[in-house]
Structures are given as C-alpha cells and as structure tokens.
Amino acid sequence: SSDLPVSISLFKGFQKRVVRRYTYHQGEDNRYYEGFLRGVIEEIRSLVSHRSPTREIVPKVDGLRLAKLLIIARRATFGIVGGQFWNAFETLRKKDPLFQEEYAFLEEAIAFMESVRFLYQLILVQEEGIPYLDPYCRTALDRVALLMGYERANRGRPSTLLLRDYFRYSRRIM
C-alpha cells in the first residue's frame, strides 16, 4: 500500500524521538532515562511498602508488576527496545551475564504467576484477587493446580502445593 512508507517513517521517527529517550546512552543526555528510572523505582517502592496482608492472593500485586518493572528497567538500561517481552530475558542474560540466575528466576516467577492468574480467570472469574480461603475459590484453585501439573499428595489438596510455590515466588520477588 502507498501508506506503508509513511507508516515506517512515522514509526522510525517515534522510535528516535520518544522511545530512544528512555534508554541509556553512554556519553549522551540521559535525563529522560533517569526520570523514567526514578518513576520505576518509586513504583517499586510503592508496591513493596503498601502491600497489606489479606486472605487473598493478587498475582499482579504479589509480584507480577514488580518483576515486570524490574525487567523493564533493565531493558532501558541496556537499550533493549521493542521485541516480545519474553525474548528480553535471553537478551538480558547475554548483555548482563552477572545476573543470569536472577533473570532466570524472574522469568520462571513471572511465567508461574501469569499461569495461575490466567488459568484461574479462565476457570472461575475475571477478578484480580483470589480469596483462597473461600471454599468455592479453593476448588477452582485445585483445578488450576491440577492443570499446572500438581497432584494430590498425602491426601492434601493440589492447591496447597500451588499456594506454597506461589508464596515462595512472591516473597522472593518482593
């Protein structure tokens, strides 16, 4: 189509004028990047300090947002623009080899928490909070756990094992 070259030039202009500002460039003016990181750090501080104990799990609040913010900040630091979110882990491991274990953990934790959130919402309801002590919700969590490969152990519920792992990931992220 005749609009294609205009769209490509518009995209490249946007990348140069907007997106590039928020990534680190050695020896250049990095004030937008620094402002972006200040915002990310404030959001992280807010997430960590304002989570109150409840009788529900909230994957977005219990670790997903924080883990994703950490990855976004590292992407900005290493100038990783665009691309699919999950591909960034491999790029970060190559560019920042000292933190390979941390990236591997964050990738695993995000995948786990996203899976719990997604499957629960498919099975029961499109709510962010999961009141895990509620019998009906706990049954739905049992189904999620079974779908994720957890089995009944020692007459216990699969959701008990899932919640154990959930809280382990959440505590380590937070």
Tab-separated table of C-alpha atoms in Angstrom:
chain	number	residue	atom	x	y	z
A	1	SER	CA	0.000	0.000	0.000
A	2	SER	CA	1.117	3.586	-0.533
A	3	ASP	CA	0.739	4.302	3.189
A	4	LEU	CA	3.409	1.776	4.135
A	5	PRO	CA	6.493	4.020	3.658
A	6	VAL	CA	4.759	6.777	5.640
A	7	SER	CA	3.953	4.313	8.436
A	8	ILE	CA	7.539	3.058	8.542
A	9	SER	CA	8.961	6.576	8.646
A	10	LEU	CA	6.432	7.561	11.314
A	11	PHE	CA	7.413	4.507	13.375
A	12	LYS	CA	11.139	5.197	12.991
A	13	GLY	CA	10.590	8.833	13.944
A	14	PHE	CA	8.635	7.765	17.019
A	15	GLN	CA	11.404	5.336	17.978
A	16	LYS	CA	14.033	8.054	17.632
A	17	ARG	CA	12.176	10.947	19.275
A	18	VAL	CA	10.311	9.133	22.020
A	19	VAL	CA	11.395	5.564	22.796
A	20	ARG	CA	15.136	6.174	22.445
A	21	ARG	CA	14.935	8.958	25.050
A	22	TYR	CA	14.048	6.472	27.754
A	23	THR	CA	17.005	4.157	27.217
A	24	TYR	CA	20.544	4.720	28.443
A	25	HIS	CA	23.138	6.058	26.000
A	26	GLN	CA	26.674	6.475	27.313
A	27	GLY	CA	28.063	9.982	26.879
A	28	GLU	CA	24.683	11.454	25.901
A	29	ASP	CA	21.958	13.401	27.684
A	30	ASN	CA	20.158	10.747	29.745
A	31	ARG	CA	17.711	12.925	31.686
A	32	TYR	CA	14.631	11.176	30.263
A	33	TYR	CA	16.117	7.777	31.035
A	34	GLU	CA	16.927	8.932	34.578
A	35	GLY	CA	13.426	10.317	35.028
A	36	PHE	CA	11.960	7.070	33.739
A	37	LEU	CA	14.062	5.059	36.210
A	38	ARG	CA	13.039	7.351	39.076
A	39	GLY	CA	9.408	6.628	38.215
A	40	VAL	CA	10.068	2.885	38.057
A	41	ILE	CA	11.902	2.962	41.394
A	42	GLU	CA	9.072	4.924	43.021
A	43	GLU	CA	6.531	2.445	41.691
A	44	ILE	CA	8.648	-0.437	43.035
A	45	ARG	CA	8.940	1.275	46.428
A	46	SER	CA	5.193	1.822	46.496
A	47	LEU	CA	4.453	-1.805	45.606
A	48	VAL	CA	6.785	-3.158	48.259
A	49	SER	CA	5.703	-0.837	51.060
A	50	HIS	CA	1.936	-0.787	50.600
A	51	ARG	CA	1.012	-4.449	50.326
A	52	SER	CA	-1.077	-5.365	53.323
A	53	PRO	CA	-1.623	-8.963	54.361
A	54	THR	CA	-5.001	-10.236	53.195
A	55	ARG	CA	-6.755	-13.523	52.819
A	56	GLU	CA	-6.478	-13.384	49.067
A	57	ILE	CA	-3.719	-13.655	46.535
A	58	VAL	CA	-3.414	-10.977	43.871
A	59	PRO	CA	-0.784	-12.002	41.327
A	60	LYS	CA	-0.416	-8.511	39.871
A	61	VAL	CA	0.272	-7.031	43.298
A	62	ASP	CA	2.082	-10.024	44.819
A	63	GLY	CA	4.910	-9.944	42.339
A	64	LEU	CA	3.942	-9.677	38.681
A	65	ARG	CA	4.041	-5.883	38.440
A	66	LEU	CA	7.264	-5.665	40.431
A	67	ALA	CA	9.025	-8.385	38.431
A	68	LYS	CA	7.952	-6.828	35.139
A	69	LEU	CA	9.078	-3.380	36.297
A	70	LEU	CA	12.498	-4.779	37.128
A	71	ILE	CA	12.780	-6.253	33.637
A	72	ILE	CA	11.573	-3.022	32.028
A	73	ALA	CA	14.181	-1.041	33.961
A	74	ARG	CA	16.961	-3.429	32.928
A	75	ARG	CA	15.794	-3.278	29.304
A	76	ALA	CA	16.030	0.518	29.419
A	77	THR	CA	19.487	0.330	30.978
A	78	PHE	CA	20.771	-1.912	28.203
A	79	GLY	CA	18.943	-0.107	25.383
A	80	ILE	CA	16.678	-3.048	24.557
A	81	VAL	CA	13.801	-1.514	22.635
A	82	GLY	CA	10.903	-3.364	21.107
A	83	GLY	CA	10.586	-7.057	20.660
A	84	GLN	CA	8.487	-9.537	22.506
A	85	PHE	CA	8.629	-9.339	26.324
A	86	TRP	CA	9.761	-12.944	26.814
A	87	ASN	CA	12.630	-12.564	24.331
A	88	ALA	CA	14.114	-9.822	26.514
A	89	PHE	CA	15.238	-12.406	29.078
A	90	GLU	CA	17.636	-14.049	26.650
A	91	THR	CA	18.982	-10.672	25.532
A	92	LEU	CA	19.441	-9.566	29.142
A	93	ARG	CA	21.268	-12.776	30.037
A	94	LYS	CA	23.704	-12.115	27.186
A	95	LYS	CA	24.192	-8.405	27.923
A	96	ASP	CA	24.272	-8.776	31.713
A	97	PRO	CA	25.790	-12.212	32.450
A	98	LEU	CA	26.429	-11.488	36.141
A	99	PHE	CA	22.663	-11.599	36.757
A	100	GLN	CA	21.792	-14.701	34.734
A	101	GLU	CA	20.384	-16.510	37.757
A	102	GLU	CA	18.191	-13.551	38.701
A	103	TYR	CA	16.836	-13.260	35.155
A	104	ALA	CA	16.139	-16.992	35.080
A	105	PHE	CA	14.285	-16.743	38.403
A	106	LEU	CA	12.252	-13.699	37.291
A	107	GLU	CA	11.328	-15.404	34.030
A	108	GLU	CA	10.196	-18.516	35.924
A	109	ALA	CA	8.324	-16.492	38.565
A	110	ILE	CA	6.509	-14.348	36.003
A	111	ALA	CA	5.540	-17.412	33.959
A	112	PHE	CA	4.260	-19.190	37.093
A	113	MET	CA	2.238	-16.237	38.405
A	114	GLU	CA	0.842	-15.384	34.962
A	115	SER	CA	-0.220	-19.022	34.557
A	116	VAL	CA	-2.004	-19.078	37.923
A	117	ARG	CA	-3.739	-15.782	37.154
A	118	PHE	CA	-4.722	-16.755	33.600
A	119	LEU	CA	-5.993	-20.248	34.433
A	120	TYR	CA	-7.936	-19.051	37.464
A	121	GLN	CA	-9.611	-16.378	35.377
A	122	LEU	CA	-10.481	-18.941	32.710
A	123	ILE	CA	-11.925	-21.375	35.234
A	124	LEU	CA	-13.810	-19.097	37.573
A	125	VAL	CA	-13.907	-15.338	37.233
A	126	GLN	CA	-12.147	-12.328	35.722
A	127	GLU	CA	-11.205	-10.876	39.106
A	128	GLU	CA	-7.649	-9.995	40.082
A	129	GLY	CA	-7.990	-11.103	43.700
A	130	ILE	CA	-8.313	-14.778	44.586
A	131	PRO	CA	-9.794	-15.361	48.076
A	132	TYR	CA	-8.023	-18.673	48.646
A	133	LEU	CA	-9.848	-19.483	51.902
A	134	ASP	CA	-13.252	-19.343	50.213
A	135	PRO	CA	-14.325	-22.985	49.551
A	136	TYR	CA	-15.613	-22.292	46.025
A	137	CYS	CA	-12.451	-20.375	45.044
A	138	ARG	CA	-10.264	-23.021	46.648
A	139	THR	CA	-11.906	-25.681	44.487
A	140	ALA	CA	-11.126	-23.535	41.436
A	141	LEU	CA	-7.517	-23.263	42.644
A	142	ASP	CA	-7.422	-27.064	42.929
A	143	ARG	CA	-8.398	-27.228	39.243
A	144	VAL	CA	-5.712	-24.667	38.375
A	145	ALA	CA	-3.150	-26.692	40.309
A	146	LEU	CA	-4.107	-29.914	38.535
A	147	LEU	CA	-3.857	-28.182	35.138
A	148	MET	CA	-0.389	-26.961	36.105
A	149	GLY	CA	0.723	-30.499	36.935
A	150	TYR	CA	0.320	-30.536	40.719
A	151	GLU	CA	-1.020	-33.762	42.173
A	152	ARG	CA	-2.758	-34.707	45.354
A	153	ALA	CA	-0.117	-35.605	47.913
A	154	ASN	CA	-0.732	-37.252	51.277
A	155	ARG	CA	-4.457	-36.629	50.953
A	156	GLY	CA	-3.741	-32.915	50.665
A	157	ARG	CA	-5.167	-30.535	48.152
A	158	PRO	CA	-3.240	-29.698	44.979
A	159	SER	CA	-3.939	-26.025	45.649
A	160	THR	CA	-1.968	-26.251	48.910
A	161	LEU	CA	1.151	-27.150	46.928
A	162	LEU	CA	0.392	-24.464	44.358
A	163	LEU	CA	-0.067	-21.826	47.070
A	164	ARG	CA	3.181	-22.884	48.722
A	165	ASP	CA	5.033	-22.224	45.464
A	166	TYR	CA	3.035	-19.059	44.843
A	167	PHE	CA	4.047	-17.557	48.182
A	168	ARG	CA	7.665	-18.670	47.702
A	169	TYR	CA	7.846	-16.820	44.368
A	170	SER	CA	6.046	-13.812	45.756
A	171	ARG	CA	8.314	-13.483	48.815
A	172	ARG	CA	11.457	-13.777	46.709
A	173	ILE	CA	10.286	-11.143	44.237
A	174	MET	CA	9.186	-8.761	46.972
